[in-house]
JSON list of C-alpha atoms in Angstrom, two decimals:
[
{"chain": "J", "resi": 13, "resn": "MET", "atom": "CA", "xyz": [21.54, 258.58, 120.42]},
{"chain": "J", "resi": 14, "resn": "LYS", "atom": "CA", "xyz": [25.18, 260.04, 118.67]},
{"chain": "J", "resi": 15, "resn": "ARG", "atom": "CA", "xyz": [26.73, 262.98, 119.67]},
{"chain": "J", "resi": 16, "resn": "ILE", "atom": "CA", "xyz": [27.83, 264.54, 116.30]},
{"chain": "J", "resi": 17, "resn": "ALA", "atom": "CA", "xyz": [29.20, 267.83, 115.99]},
{"chain": "J", "resi": 18, "resn": "MET", "atom": "CA", "xyz": [30.34, 269.55, 112.36]},
{"chain": "J", "resi": 19, "resn": "MET", "atom": "CA", "xyz": [33.25, 271.64, 111.00]},
{"chain": "J", "resi": 20, "resn": "GLY", "atom": "CA", "xyz": [34.99, 273.46, 108.49]},
{"chain": "J", "resi": 21, "resn": "ILE", "atom": "CA", "xyz": [38.01, 272.08, 107.77]},
{"chain": "J", "resi": 22, "resn": "THR", "atom": "CA", "xyz": [39.27, 275.28, 105.59]},
{"chain": "J", "resi": 23, "resn": "ASP", "atom": "CA", "xyz": [39.28, 279.72, 105.80]},
{"chain": "J", "resi": 24, "resn": "GLU", "atom": "CA", "xyz": [36.78, 278.73, 103.16]},
{"chain": "J", "resi": 25, "resn": "THR", "atom": "CA", "xyz": [34.17, 276.22, 104.58]},
{"chain": "J", "resi": 26, "resn": "VAL", "atom": "CA", "xyz": [34.19, 277.24, 108.21]},
{"chain": "J", "resi": 27, "resn": "LEU", "atom": "CA", "xyz": [31.27, 279.04, 106.80]},
{"chain": "J", "resi": 28, "resn": "ARG", "atom": "CA", "xyz": [29.49, 276.96, 105.89]},
{"chain": "J", "resi": 29, "resn": "ALA", "atom": "CA", "xyz": [30.27, 274.66, 108.70]},
{"chain": "J", "resi": 30, "resn": "LYS", "atom": "CA", "xyz": [28.40, 276.98, 110.69]},
{"chain": "J", "resi": 31, "resn": "GLN", "atom": "CA", "xyz": [25.21, 278.07, 108.63]},
{"chain": "J", "resi": 32, "resn": "LEU", "atom": "CA", "xyz": [24.85, 274.31, 108.62]},
{"chain": "J", "resi": 33, "resn": "ALA", "atom": "CA", "xyz": [24.92, 273.52, 112.15]},
{"chain": "J", "resi": 34, "resn": "ASN", "atom": "CA", "xyz": [23.03, 276.64, 112.97]},
{"chain": "J", "resi": 35, "resn": "GLU", "atom": "CA", "xyz": [20.23, 275.35, 110.47]},
{"chain": "J", "resi": 36, "resn": "PHE", "atom": "CA", "xyz": [20.36, 271.76, 111.46]},
{"chain": "J", "resi": 37, "resn": "GLY", "atom": "CA", "xyz": [20.48, 272.35, 115.30]},
{"chain": "J", "resi": 38, "resn": "TYR", "atom": "CA", "xyz": [24.27, 270.80, 115.94]},
{"chain": "J", "resi": 39, "resn": "PRO", "atom": "CA", "xyz": [26.64, 272.54, 117.97]},
{"chain": "J", "resi": 40, "resn": "TYR", "atom": "CA", "xyz": [29.80, 273.81, 115.77]},
{"chain": "J", "resi": 41, "resn": "THR", "atom": "CA", "xyz": [33.16, 272.61, 116.63]},
{"chain": "J", "resi": 42, "resn": "THR", "atom": "CA", "xyz": [37.16, 272.62, 116.23]},
{"chain": "J", "resi": 43, "resn": "VAL", "atom": "CA", "xyz": [38.55, 270.62, 116.89]},
{"chain": "J", "resi": 44, "resn": "ILE", "atom": "CA", "xyz": [37.88, 267.04, 116.47]},
{"chain": "J", "resi": 45, "resn": "SER", "atom": "CA", "xyz": [37.36, 265.13, 120.50]},
{"chain": "J", "resi": 46, "resn": "LYS", "atom": "CA", "xyz": [36.14, 262.73, 121.73]},
{"chain": "J", "resi": 47, "resn": "SER", "atom": "CA", "xyz": [33.15, 264.60, 122.73]},
{"chain": "J", "resi": 48, "resn": "TYR", "atom": "CA", "xyz": [31.60, 263.40, 120.32]},
{"chain": "J", "resi": 49, "resn": "ASP", "atom": "CA", "xyz": [30.49, 259.74, 118.42]},
{"chain": "J", "resi": 50, "resn": "TYR", "atom": "CA", "xyz": [30.92, 262.22, 115.12]},
{"chain": "J", "resi": 51, "resn": "VAL", "atom": "CA", "xyz": [32.35, 265.19, 112.87]},
{"chain": "J", "resi": 52, "resn": "LEU", "atom": "CA", "xyz": [30.82, 266.12, 110.01]},
{"chain": "J", "resi": 53, "resn": "GLN", "atom": "CA", "xyz": [33.23, 267.19, 108.43]},
{"chain": "J", "resi": 54, "resn": "ILE", "atom": "CA", "xyz": [32.72, 270.16, 105.67]},
{"chain": "J", "resi": 55, "resn": "THR", "atom": "CA", "xyz": [35.89, 269.99, 103.12]},
{"chain": "J", "resi": 56, "resn": "PRO", "atom": "CA", "xyz": [36.68, 272.13, 99.19]},
{"chain": "J", "resi": 57, "resn": "GLN", "atom": "CA", "xyz": [36.01, 268.61, 97.91]},
{"chain": "J", "resi": 58, "resn": "PHE", "atom": "CA", "xyz": [32.52, 267.05, 100.19]},
{"chain": "J", "resi": 59, "resn": "ILE", "atom": "CA", "xyz": [31.07, 266.29, 103.31]},
{"chain": "J", "resi": 60, "resn": "GLY", "atom": "CA", "xyz": [32.49, 263.34, 105.31]},
{"chain": "J", "resi": 61, "resn": "LEU", "atom": "CA", "xyz": [31.10, 261.76, 108.70]},
{"chain": "J", "resi": 62, "resn": "LYS", "atom": "CA", "xyz": [34.88, 261.40, 110.88]},
{"chain": "J", "resi": 63, "resn": "SER", "atom": "CA", "xyz": [34.77, 258.77, 114.16]},
{"chain": "J", "resi": 64, "resn": "THR", "atom": "CA", "xyz": [36.13, 261.31, 116.74]},
{"chain": "J", "resi": 65, "resn": "PHE", "atom": "CA", "xyz": [37.30, 257.16, 118.48]},
{"chain": "J", "resi": 66, "resn": "ASP", "atom": "CA", "xyz": [38.89, 256.18, 115.54]},
{"chain": "J", "resi": 67, "resn": "PRO", "atom": "CA", "xyz": [41.45, 259.35, 114.46]},
{"chain": "J", "resi": 68, "resn": "GLU", "atom": "CA", "xyz": [43.63, 257.26, 112.13]},
{"chain": "J", "resi": 69, "resn": "SER", "atom": "CA", "xyz": [40.26, 256.66, 110.05]},
{"chain": "J", "resi": 70, "resn": "LYS", "atom": "CA", "xyz": [40.08, 258.76, 106.83]},
{"chain": "J", "resi": 71, "resn": "PRO", "atom": "CA", "xyz": [36.53, 260.83, 107.13]},
{"chain": "J", "resi": 72, "resn": "PHE", "atom": "CA", "xyz": [33.37, 258.44, 104.93]},
{"chain": "J", "resi": 73, "resn": "TYR", "atom": "CA", "xyz": [31.88, 259.73, 102.50]},
{"chain": "J", "resi": 74, "resn": "ILE", "atom": "CA", "xyz": [29.49, 258.99, 99.43]},
{"chain": "J", "resi": 75, "resn": "ASP", "atom": "CA", "xyz": [31.26, 259.10, 96.43]},
{"chain": "J", "resi": 76, "resn": "PHE", "atom": "CA", "xyz": [29.64, 257.91, 93.18]},
{"chain": "J", "resi": 77, "resn": "SER", "atom": "CA", "xyz": [32.33, 258.42, 90.99]},
{"chain": "J", "resi": 78, "resn": "SER", "atom": "CA", "xyz": [34.18, 256.28, 92.94]},
{"chain": "J", "resi": 79, "resn": "PRO", "atom": "CA", "xyz": [35.79, 252.85, 91.44]},
{"chain": "J", "resi": 80, "resn": "VAL", "atom": "CA", "xyz": [33.62, 250.53, 92.63]},
{"chain": "J", "resi": 81, "resn": "TRP", "atom": "CA", "xyz": [30.25, 252.63, 91.62]},
{"chain": "J", "resi": 82, "resn": "ARG", "atom": "CA", "xyz": [32.07, 253.11, 88.21]},
{"chain": "J", "resi": 83, "resn": "TYR", "atom": "CA", "xyz": [32.23, 248.75, 88.10]},
{"chain": "J", "resi": 84, "resn": "ARG", "atom": "CA", "xyz": [28.58, 248.72, 89.33]},
{"chain": "J", "resi": 85, "resn": "LEU", "atom": "CA", "xyz": [27.38, 250.71, 87.22]},
{"chain": "J", "resi": 86, "resn": "GLN", "atom": "CA", "xyz": [28.54, 248.61, 84.14]},
{"chain": "J", "resi": 87, "resn": "LYS", "atom": "CA", "xyz": [27.45, 245.22, 84.43]},
{"chain": "J", "resi": 88, "resn": "ALA", "atom": "CA", "xyz": [24.02, 247.85, 85.73]},
{"chain": "J", "resi": 89, "resn": "SER", "atom": "CA", "xyz": [20.46, 246.09, 84.14]},
{"chain": "J", "resi": 90, "resn": "LEU", "atom": "CA", "xyz": [16.77, 245.84, 83.95]},
{"chain": "J", "resi": 91, "resn": "ARG", "atom": "CA", "xyz": [18.20, 241.74, 83.20]},
{"chain": "J", "resi": 92, "resn": "ARG", "atom": "CA", "xyz": [20.14, 241.69, 86.15]},
{"chain": "J", "resi": 93, "resn": "GLU", "atom": "CA", "xyz": [18.67, 244.21, 88.72]},
{"chain": "J", "resi": 94, "resn": "LEU", "atom": "CA", "xyz": [15.40, 242.92, 90.76]},
{"chain": "J", "resi": 95, "resn": "LEU", "atom": "CA", "xyz": [15.14, 246.03, 92.25]},
{"chain": "J", "resi": 96, "resn": "GLY", "atom": "CA", "xyz": [14.70, 246.74, 88.46]},
{"chain": "J", "resi": 97, "resn": "LYS", "atom": "CA", "xyz": [12.35, 244.12, 87.83]},
{"chain": "J", "resi": 98, "resn": "ALA", "atom": "CA", "xyz": [10.60, 244.43, 91.34]},
{"chain": "J", "resi": 99, "resn": "ILE", "atom": "CA", "xyz": [9.06, 248.46, 90.45]},
{"chain": "J", "resi": 100, "resn": "GLY", "atom": "CA", "xyz": [6.70, 246.65, 87.29]},
{"chain": "J", "resi": 101, "resn": "PHE", "atom": "CA", "xyz": [7.11, 248.80, 84.39]},
{"chain": "J", "resi": 102, "resn": "LYS", "atom": "CA", "xyz": [10.10, 249.97, 82.16]},
{"chain": "J", "resi": 103, "resn": "PRO", "atom": "CA", "xyz": [12.09, 252.94, 82.38]},
{"chain": "J", "resi": 104, "resn": "GLN", "atom": "CA", "xyz": [10.74, 255.19, 80.15]},
{"chain": "J", "resi": 105, "resn": "THR", "atom": "CA", "xyz": [7.35, 254.67, 81.26]},
{"chain": "J", "resi": 106, "resn": "GLU", "atom": "CA", "xyz": [6.07, 258.41, 82.89]},
{"chain": "J", "resi": 107, "resn": "ARG", "atom": "CA", "xyz": [5.64, 256.18, 86.44]},
{"chain": "J", "resi": 108, "resn": "SER", "atom": "CA", "xyz": [6.16, 258.69, 89.44]},
{"chain": "J", "resi": 109, "resn": "ILE", "atom": "CA", "xyz": [8.33, 256.89, 92.29]},
{"chain": "J", "resi": 110, "resn": "VAL", "atom": "CA", "xyz": [9.73, 257.59, 96.14]},
{"chain": "J", "resi": 111, "resn": "ASP", "atom": "CA", "xyz": [12.22, 255.80, 97.55]},
{"chain": "J", "resi": 112, "resn": "VAL", "atom": "CA", "xyz": [10.87, 257.68, 101.16]},
{"chain": "J", "resi": 113, "resn": "THR", "atom": "CA", "xyz": [13.96, 255.54, 102.66]},
{"chain": "J", "resi": 114, "resn": "ALA", "atom": "CA", "xyz": [16.64, 257.55, 101.11]},
{"chain": "J", "resi": 115, "resn": "GLY", "atom": "CA", "xyz": [19.81, 256.50, 102.94]},
{"chain": "J", "resi": 116, "resn": "PHE", "atom": "CA", "xyz": [22.76, 256.59, 101.52]},
{"chain": "J", "resi": 117, "resn": "GLY", "atom": "CA", "xyz": [20.79, 255.94, 97.55]},
{"chain": "J", "resi": 118, "resn": "ARG", "atom": "CA", "xyz": [22.74, 253.30, 96.47]},
{"chain": "J", "resi": 119, "resn": "ASP", "atom": "CA", "xyz": [19.58, 251.83, 95.23]},
{"chain": "J", "resi": 120, "resn": "ALA", "atom": "CA", "xyz": [18.07, 254.98, 94.03]},
{"chain": "J", "resi": 121, "resn": "PHE", "atom": "CA", "xyz": [21.12, 255.90, 91.94]},
{"chain": "J", "resi": 122, "resn": "ILE", "atom": "CA", "xyz": [20.74, 252.04, 90.54]},
{"chain": "J", "resi": 123, "resn": "LEU", "atom": "CA", "xyz": [17.50, 252.40, 89.47]},
{"chain": "J", "resi": 124, "resn": "ALA", "atom": "CA", "xyz": [18.14, 256.25, 88.12]},
{"chain": "J", "resi": 125, "resn": "ALA", "atom": "CA", "xyz": [21.01, 255.21, 85.89]},
{"chain": "J", "resi": 126, "resn": "LEU", "atom": "CA", "xyz": [18.91, 252.12, 84.44]},
{"chain": "J", "resi": 127, "resn": "GLY", "atom": "CA", "xyz": [16.29, 255.36, 83.49]},
{"chain": "J", "resi": 128, "resn": "PHE", "atom": "CA", "xyz": [13.57, 255.99, 86.48]},
{"chain": "J", "resi": 129, "resn": "HIS", "atom": "CA", "xyz": [12.74, 259.32, 87.95]},
{"chain": "J", "resi": 130, "resn": "LEU", "atom": "CA", "xyz": [12.67, 259.43, 91.15]},
{"chain": "J", "resi": 131, "resn": "VAL", "atom": "CA", "xyz": [12.46, 261.93, 94.47]},
{"chain": "J", "resi": 132, "resn": "LEU", "atom": "CA", "xyz": [14.23, 261.14, 97.20]},
{"chain": "J", "resi": 133, "resn": "LEU", "atom": "CA", "xyz": [13.30, 261.38, 101.23]},
{"chain": "J", "resi": 134, "resn": "GLU", "atom": "CA", "xyz": [15.76, 261.36, 103.68]},
{"chain": "J", "resi": 135, "resn": "ARG", "atom": "CA", "xyz": [14.99, 262.44, 107.28]},
{"chain": "J", "resi": 136, "resn": "HIS", "atom": "CA", "xyz": [18.60, 262.31, 109.00]},
{"chain": "J", "resi": 137, "resn": "PRO", "atom": "CA", "xyz": [19.50, 265.67, 108.88]},
{"chain": "J", "resi": 138, "resn": "ILE", "atom": "CA", "xyz": [22.76, 264.36, 108.26]},
{"chain": "J", "resi": 139, "resn": "VAL", "atom": "CA", "xyz": [22.47, 261.52, 106.25]},
{"chain": "J", "resi": 140, "resn": "TYR", "atom": "CA", "xyz": [20.29, 263.75, 104.18]},
{"chain": "J", "resi": 141, "resn": "LEU", "atom": "CA", "xyz": [23.53, 266.23, 104.62]},
{"chain": "J", "resi": 142, "resn": "MET", "atom": "CA", "xyz": [26.09, 262.92, 102.56]},
{"chain": "J", "resi": 143, "resn": "LEU", "atom": "CA", "xyz": [23.99, 262.13, 100.63]},
{"chain": "J", "resi": 144, "resn": "ASN", "atom": "CA", "xyz": [23.08, 266.10, 99.16]},
{"chain": "J", "resi": 145, "resn": "ASP", "atom": "CA", "xyz": [26.98, 266.51, 99.31]},
{"chain": "J", "resi": 146, "resn": "ALA", "atom": "CA", "xyz": [27.38, 263.04, 96.45]},
{"chain": "J", "resi": 147, "resn": "LEU", "atom": "CA", "xyz": [24.47, 263.38, 94.04]},
{"chain": "J", "resi": 148, "resn": "GLN", "atom": "CA", "xyz": [25.74, 267.52, 93.80]},
{"chain": "J", "resi": 149, "resn": "ARG", "atom": "CA", "xyz": [29.57, 266.16, 92.88]},
{"chain": "J", "resi": 150, "resn": "ALA", "atom": "CA", "xyz": [28.25, 263.86, 90.36]},
{"chain": "J", "resi": 151, "resn": "ALA", "atom": "CA", "xyz": [25.85, 265.97, 88.88]},
{"chain": "J", "resi": 152, "resn": "ALA", "atom": "CA", "xyz": [28.52, 268.24, 87.85]},
{"chain": "J", "resi": 153, "resn": "LEU", "atom": "CA", "xyz": [30.82, 265.20, 86.36]},
{"chain": "J", "resi": 154, "resn": "PRO", "atom": "CA", "xyz": [29.31, 264.80, 82.33]},
{"chain": "J", "resi": 155, "resn": "LEU", "atom": "CA", "xyz": [29.33, 261.03, 83.02]},
{"chain": "J", "resi": 156, "resn": "LEU", "atom": "CA", "xyz": [27.06, 260.77, 86.12]},
{"chain": "J", "resi": 157, "resn": "ASN", "atom": "CA", "xyz": [25.15, 263.96, 85.26]},
{"chain": "J", "resi": 158, "resn": "PRO", "atom": "CA", "xyz": [22.24, 261.87, 83.35]},
{"chain": "J", "resi": 159, "resn": "ILE", "atom": "CA", "xyz": [21.32, 259.61, 86.75]},
{"chain": "J", "resi": 160, "resn": "THR", "atom": "CA", "xyz": [21.21, 263.15, 88.80]},
{"chain": "J", "resi": 161, "resn": "ASN", "atom": "CA", "xyz": [19.13, 264.88, 86.47]},
{"chain": "J", "resi": 162, "resn": "ARG", "atom": "CA", "xyz": [16.46, 261.68, 87.64]},
{"chain": "J", "resi": 163, "resn": "LEU", "atom": "CA", "xyz": [16.13, 262.24, 91.78]},
{"chain": "J", "resi": 164, "resn": "LYS", "atom": "CA", "xyz": [14.90, 264.36, 92.97]},
{"chain": "J", "resi": 165, "resn": "ILE", "atom": "CA", "xyz": [15.88, 264.89, 96.93]},
{"chain": "J", "resi": 166, "resn": "PHE", "atom": "CA", "xyz": [14.35, 266.25, 100.02]},
{"chain": "J", "resi": 167, "resn": "HIS", "atom": "CA", "xyz": [14.63, 266.71, 103.95]},
{"chain": "J", "resi": 168, "resn": "ALA", "atom": "CA", "xyz": [11.81, 265.39, 105.01]},
{"chain": "J", "resi": 169, "resn": "ASP", "atom": "CA", "xyz": [10.64, 263.00, 106.54]},
{"chain": "J", "resi": 170, "resn": "ALA", "atom": "CA", "xyz": [8.23, 260.37, 105.13]},
{"chain": "J", "resi": 171, "resn": "GLN", "atom": "CA", "xyz": [4.67, 259.77, 107.07]},
{"chain": "J", "resi": 172, "resn": "GLU", "atom": "CA", "xyz": [4.62, 263.70, 107.08]},
{"chain": "J", "resi": 173, "resn": "TRP", "atom": "CA", "xyz": [5.41, 263.97, 104.05]},
{"chain": "J", "resi": 174, "resn": "LEU", "atom": "CA", "xyz": [4.04, 261.29, 101.38]},
{"chain": "J", "resi": 175, "resn": "THR", "atom": "CA", "xyz": [0.91, 262.58, 103.42]},
{"chain": "J", "resi": 176, "resn": "HIS", "atom": "CA", "xyz": [0.83, 266.14, 101.41]},
{"chain": "J", "resi": 177, "resn": "HIS", "atom": "CA", "xyz": [2.63, 265.32, 98.37]},
{"chain": "J", "resi": 178, "resn": "HIS", "atom": "CA", "xyz": [0.94, 262.13, 97.28]},
{"chain": "J", "resi": 179, "resn": "PRO", "atom": "CA", "xyz": [-1.13, 259.82, 95.35]},
{"chain": "J", "resi": 180, "resn": "PHE", "atom": "CA", "xyz": [2.99, 257.68, 93.66]},
{"chain": "J", "resi": 181, "resn": "HIS", "atom": "CA", "xyz": [2.46, 255.44, 91.04]},
{"chain": "J", "resi": 182, "resn": "VAL", "atom": "CA", "xyz": [5.52, 253.36, 93.29]},
{"chain": "J", "resi": 183, "resn": "ILE", "atom": "CA", "xyz": [6.84, 253.09, 96.52]},
{"chain": "J", "resi": 184, "resn": "TYR", "atom": "CA", "xyz": [9.23, 251.81, 97.32]},
{"chain": "J", "resi": 185, "resn": "LEU", "atom": "CA", "xyz": [10.79, 250.85, 101.02]},
{"chain": "J", "resi": 186, "resn": "ASP", "atom": "CA", "xyz": [14.02, 249.97, 102.42]},
{"chain": "J", "resi": 187, "resn": "PRO", "atom": "CA", "xyz": [13.54, 249.84, 106.63]},
{"chain": "J", "resi": 188, "resn": "MET", "atom": "CA", "xyz": [16.28, 249.34, 107.96]},
{"chain": "J", "resi": 189, "resn": "PHE", "atom": "CA", "xyz": [17.44, 245.70, 108.74]},
{"chain": "J", "resi": 190, "resn": "PRO", "atom": "CA", "xyz": [20.73, 244.18, 111.05]},
{"chain": "J", "resi": 191, "resn": "LEU", "atom": "CA", "xyz": [24.05, 243.97, 109.04]},
{"chain": "J", "resi": 192, "resn": "ARG", "atom": "CA", "xyz": [23.93, 240.38, 107.33]},
{"chain": "J", "resi": 193, "resn": "THR", "atom": "CA", "xyz": [26.54, 240.89, 104.80]},
{"chain": "J", "resi": 194, "resn": "LYS", "atom": "CA", "xyz": [30.41, 240.38, 104.28]},
{"chain": "J", "resi": 195, "resn": "SER", "atom": "CA", "xyz": [31.19, 242.65, 102.53]},
{"chain": "J", "resi": 196, "resn": "ALA", "atom": "CA", "xyz": [33.43, 244.52, 103.97]},
{"chain": "J", "resi": 197, "resn": "ALA", "atom": "CA", "xyz": [33.13, 248.29, 102.01]},
{"chain": "J", "resi": 198, "resn": "VAL", "atom": "CA", "xyz": [29.05, 248.25, 102.88]},
{"chain": "J", "resi": 199, "resn": "LYS", "atom": "CA", "xyz": [29.43, 246.38, 106.40]},
{"chain": "J", "resi": 200, "resn": "LYS", "atom": "CA", "xyz": [30.71, 249.79, 107.05]},
{"chain": "J", "resi": 201, "resn": "THR", "atom": "CA", "xyz": [28.64, 251.88, 105.32]},
{"chain": "J", "resi": 202, "resn": "MET", "atom": "CA", "xyz": [25.72, 250.43, 106.78]},
{"chain": "J", "resi": 203, "resn": "ARG", "atom": "CA", "xyz": [27.60, 250.36, 110.62]},
{"chain": "J", "resi": 204, "resn": "ILE", "atom": "CA", "xyz": [27.66, 254.09, 109.90]},
{"chain": "J", "resi": 205, "resn": "MET", "atom": "CA", "xyz": [23.69, 253.99, 108.92]},
{"chain": "J", "resi": 206, "resn": "GLN", "atom": "CA", "xyz": [22.93, 252.54, 111.88]},
{"chain": "J", "resi": 207, "resn": "ASP", "atom": "CA", "xyz": [25.78, 254.39, 113.86]},
{"chain": "J", "resi": 208, "resn": "ILE", "atom": "CA", "xyz": [23.77, 257.50, 113.37]},
{"chain": "J", "resi": 209, "resn": "VAL", "atom": "CA", "xyz": [20.43, 256.22, 112.60]},
{"chain": "J", "resi": 210, "resn": "GLY", "atom": "CA", "xyz": [19.86, 253.33, 114.91]},
{"chain": "J", "resi": 211, "resn": "PHE", "atom": "CA", "xyz": [16.35, 252.05, 114.55]},
{"chain": "J", "resi": 212, "resn": "ALA", "atom": "CA", "xyz": [13.11, 254.50, 114.37]},
{"chain": "J", "resi": 213, "resn": "ALA", "atom": "CA", "xyz": [10.17, 252.11, 115.74]},
{"chain": "J", "resi": 214, "resn": "ASN", "atom": "CA", "xyz": [7.93, 254.13, 114.12]},
{"chain": "J", "resi": 215, "resn": "ASP", "atom": "CA", "xyz": [8.81, 252.94, 110.88]},
{"chain": "J", "resi": 216, "resn": "ALA", "atom": "CA", "xyz": [6.33, 250.14, 110.92]},
{"chain": "J", "resi": 217, "resn": "GLY", "atom": "CA", "xyz": [3.84, 252.76, 110.22]},
{"chain": "J", "resi": 218, "resn": "LEU", "atom": "CA", "xyz": [5.11, 253.78, 107.05]},
{"chain": "J", "resi": 219, "resn": "LEU", "atom": "CA", "xyz": [3.67, 250.34, 104.90]},
{"chain": "J", "resi": 220, "resn": "PRO", "atom": "CA", "xyz": [0.42, 251.21, 105.14]},
{"chain": "J", "resi": 221, "resn": "LEU", "atom": "CA", "xyz": [0.67, 254.78, 105.06]},
{"chain": "J", "resi": 222, "resn": "ALA", "atom": "CA", "xyz": [2.44, 253.81, 101.53]},
{"chain": "J", "resi": 223, "resn": "LEU", "atom": "CA", "xyz": [-0.36, 251.19, 100.28]},
{"chain": "J", "resi": 224, "resn": "ALA", "atom": "CA", "xyz": [-2.13, 254.38, 100.60]},
{"chain": "J", "resi": 225, "resn": "CYS", "atom": "CA", "xyz": [-0.63, 256.18, 98.68]},
{"chain": "J", "resi": 226, "resn": "ALA", "atom": "CA", "xyz": [-0.05, 254.47, 96.33]},
{"chain": "J", "resi": 227, "resn": "THR", "atom": "CA", "xyz": [-1.80, 253.32, 93.04]},
{"chain": "J", "resi": 228, "resn": "SER", "atom": "CA", "xyz": [0.51, 251.10, 91.77]},
{"chain": "J", "resi": 229, "resn": "ARG", "atom": "CA", "xyz": [2.08, 249.21, 93.90]},
{"chain": "J", "resi": 230, "resn": "VAL", "atom": "CA", "xyz": [4.78, 249.34, 96.98]},
{"chain": "J", "resi": 231, "resn": "VAL", "atom": "CA", "xyz": [7.60, 247.41, 97.25]},
{"chain": "J", "resi": 232, "resn": "VAL", "atom": "CA", "xyz": [9.13, 246.48, 100.93]},
{"chain": "J", "resi": 233, "resn": "LYS", "atom": "CA", "xyz": [13.75, 245.63, 100.07]},
{"chain": "J", "resi": 234, "resn": "ARG", "atom": "CA", "xyz": [14.34, 242.43, 103.09]},
{"chain": "J", "resi": 235, "resn": "PRO", "atom": "CA", "xyz": [16.75, 239.97, 104.20]},
{"chain": "J", "resi": 236, "resn": "ARG", "atom": "CA", "xyz": [16.32, 237.33, 102.86]},
{"chain": "J", "resi": 237, "resn": "LEU", "atom": "CA", "xyz": [14.77, 234.49, 105.23]},
{"chain": "J", "resi": 238, "resn": "ALA", "atom": "CA", "xyz": [13.92, 238.37, 106.88]},
{"chain": "J", "resi": 239, "resn": "THR", "atom": "CA", "xyz": [9.87, 238.28, 108.40]},
{"chain": "J", "resi": 240, "resn": "TYR", "atom": "CA", "xyz": [7.38, 240.09, 106.31]},
{"chain": "J", "resi": 241, "resn": "MET", "atom": "CA", "xyz": [7.32, 243.93, 106.87]},
{"chain": "J", "resi": 242, "resn": "ASN", "atom": "CA", "xyz": [4.46, 244.70, 109.48]},
{"chain": "J", "resi": 243, "resn": "ASP", "atom": "CA", "xyz": [3.65, 240.94, 109.26]},
{"chain": "J", "resi": 244, "resn": "GLN", "atom": "CA", "xyz": [1.91, 241.23, 106.71]},
{"chain": "J", "resi": 245, "resn": "PRO", "atom": "CA", "xyz": [2.80, 239.17, 103.67]},
{"chain": "J", "resi": 246, "resn": "PRO", "atom": "CA", "xyz": [3.24, 240.68, 99.97]},
{"chain": "J", "resi": 247, "resn": "HIS", "atom": "CA", "xyz": [1.34, 239.58, 96.56]},
{"chain": "J", "resi": 248, "resn": "PHE", "atom": "CA", "xyz": [4.97, 237.61, 95.79]},
{"chain": "J", "resi": 249, "resn": "SER", "atom": "CA", "xyz": [8.46, 238.45, 96.54]},
{"chain": "J", "resi": 250, "resn": "LEU", "atom": "CA", "xyz": [11.44, 238.72, 93.90]},
{"chain": "J", "resi": 251, "resn": "LYS", "atom": "CA", "xyz": [14.25, 236.99, 95.98]},
{"chain": "J", "resi": 252, "resn": "GLY", "atom": "CA", "xyz": [18.15, 237.75, 96.07]},
{"chain": "J", "resi": 253, "resn": "LYS", "atom": "CA", "xyz": [21.38, 235.42, 97.02]},
{"chain": "J", "resi": 254, "resn": "SER", "atom": "CA", "xyz": [20.91, 237.99, 100.53]},
{"chain": "J", "resi": 255, "resn": "THR", "atom": "CA", "xyz": [18.00, 240.40, 99.55]},
{"chain": "J", "resi": 256, "resn": "ARG", "atom": "CA", "xyz": [14.68, 240.17, 99.06]},
{"chain": "J", "resi": 257, "resn": "PHE", "atom": "CA", "xyz": [11.64, 242.85, 97.54]},
{"chain": "J", "resi": 258, "resn": "ASP", "atom": "CA", "xyz": [8.11, 242.15, 98.64]},
{"chain": "J", "resi": 259, "resn": "VAL", "atom": "CA", "xyz": [5.83, 243.45, 96.01]},
{"chain": "J", "resi": 260, "resn": "TYR", "atom": "CA", "xyz": [1.90, 244.62, 97.24]},
{"chain": "J", "resi": 261, "resn": "LEU", "atom": "CA", "xyz": [0.21, 245.82, 94.23]},
{"chain": "J", "resi": 262, "resn": "VAL", "atom": "CA", "xyz": [-2.71, 248.25, 94.62]},
{"chain": "J", "resi": 263, "resn": "LYS", "atom": "CA", "xyz": [-6.30, 248.81, 93.19]},
{"chain": "J", "resi": 264, "resn": "SER", "atom": "CA", "xyz": [-6.17, 251.60, 91.57]}
]
């Protein structure tokens, strides 16, 4: 488990950082020290994760308004997005979707940009804080506000939350898998995710629970050549260059 502390950068953010440290059970620090692997910096502009072993690096934070994301959103369409096709219905249809492994919110944000409404679950406190902060900043921008209005995020363990809040029409799973992409930007993002979150041994239990809680289908994201989750074949798959979406249909 990575050692992470929280830190306020300005007088205005120190109190907030201390409150979050107390709420989520992390130590508070005033200096970047190798006593920790990362420091979660609370700044007036964003909440970012700083590596203590690379003092020259800038904090990593999620920014849905970045040039990379602007380009990504411009190119997003139901025709191009395999995940949108895997969902199985048009965005205008009133169907409930839950992304139970939200992570840094990349897939959910694209789906919301296509017009889908989603509930996002993230169990890791640091990832949740960074994603929630990014969504709040995006909500303040007129161009992105309609997208964020389609997303509701909760800090919760998926297995416990689904047990008390089902059913949903569609449940989306993106379990952690080994990094294979050649993209430098994505590689850095996923490297950080894998470093602080790791691979959860109980993720295998998500598929049977999702199948029990969904009324239409369960969609699982996998590397294109990876084995099926839990070695359970889907009803069909949609394959991209490096990613595959396995679709499990549920009889209502």
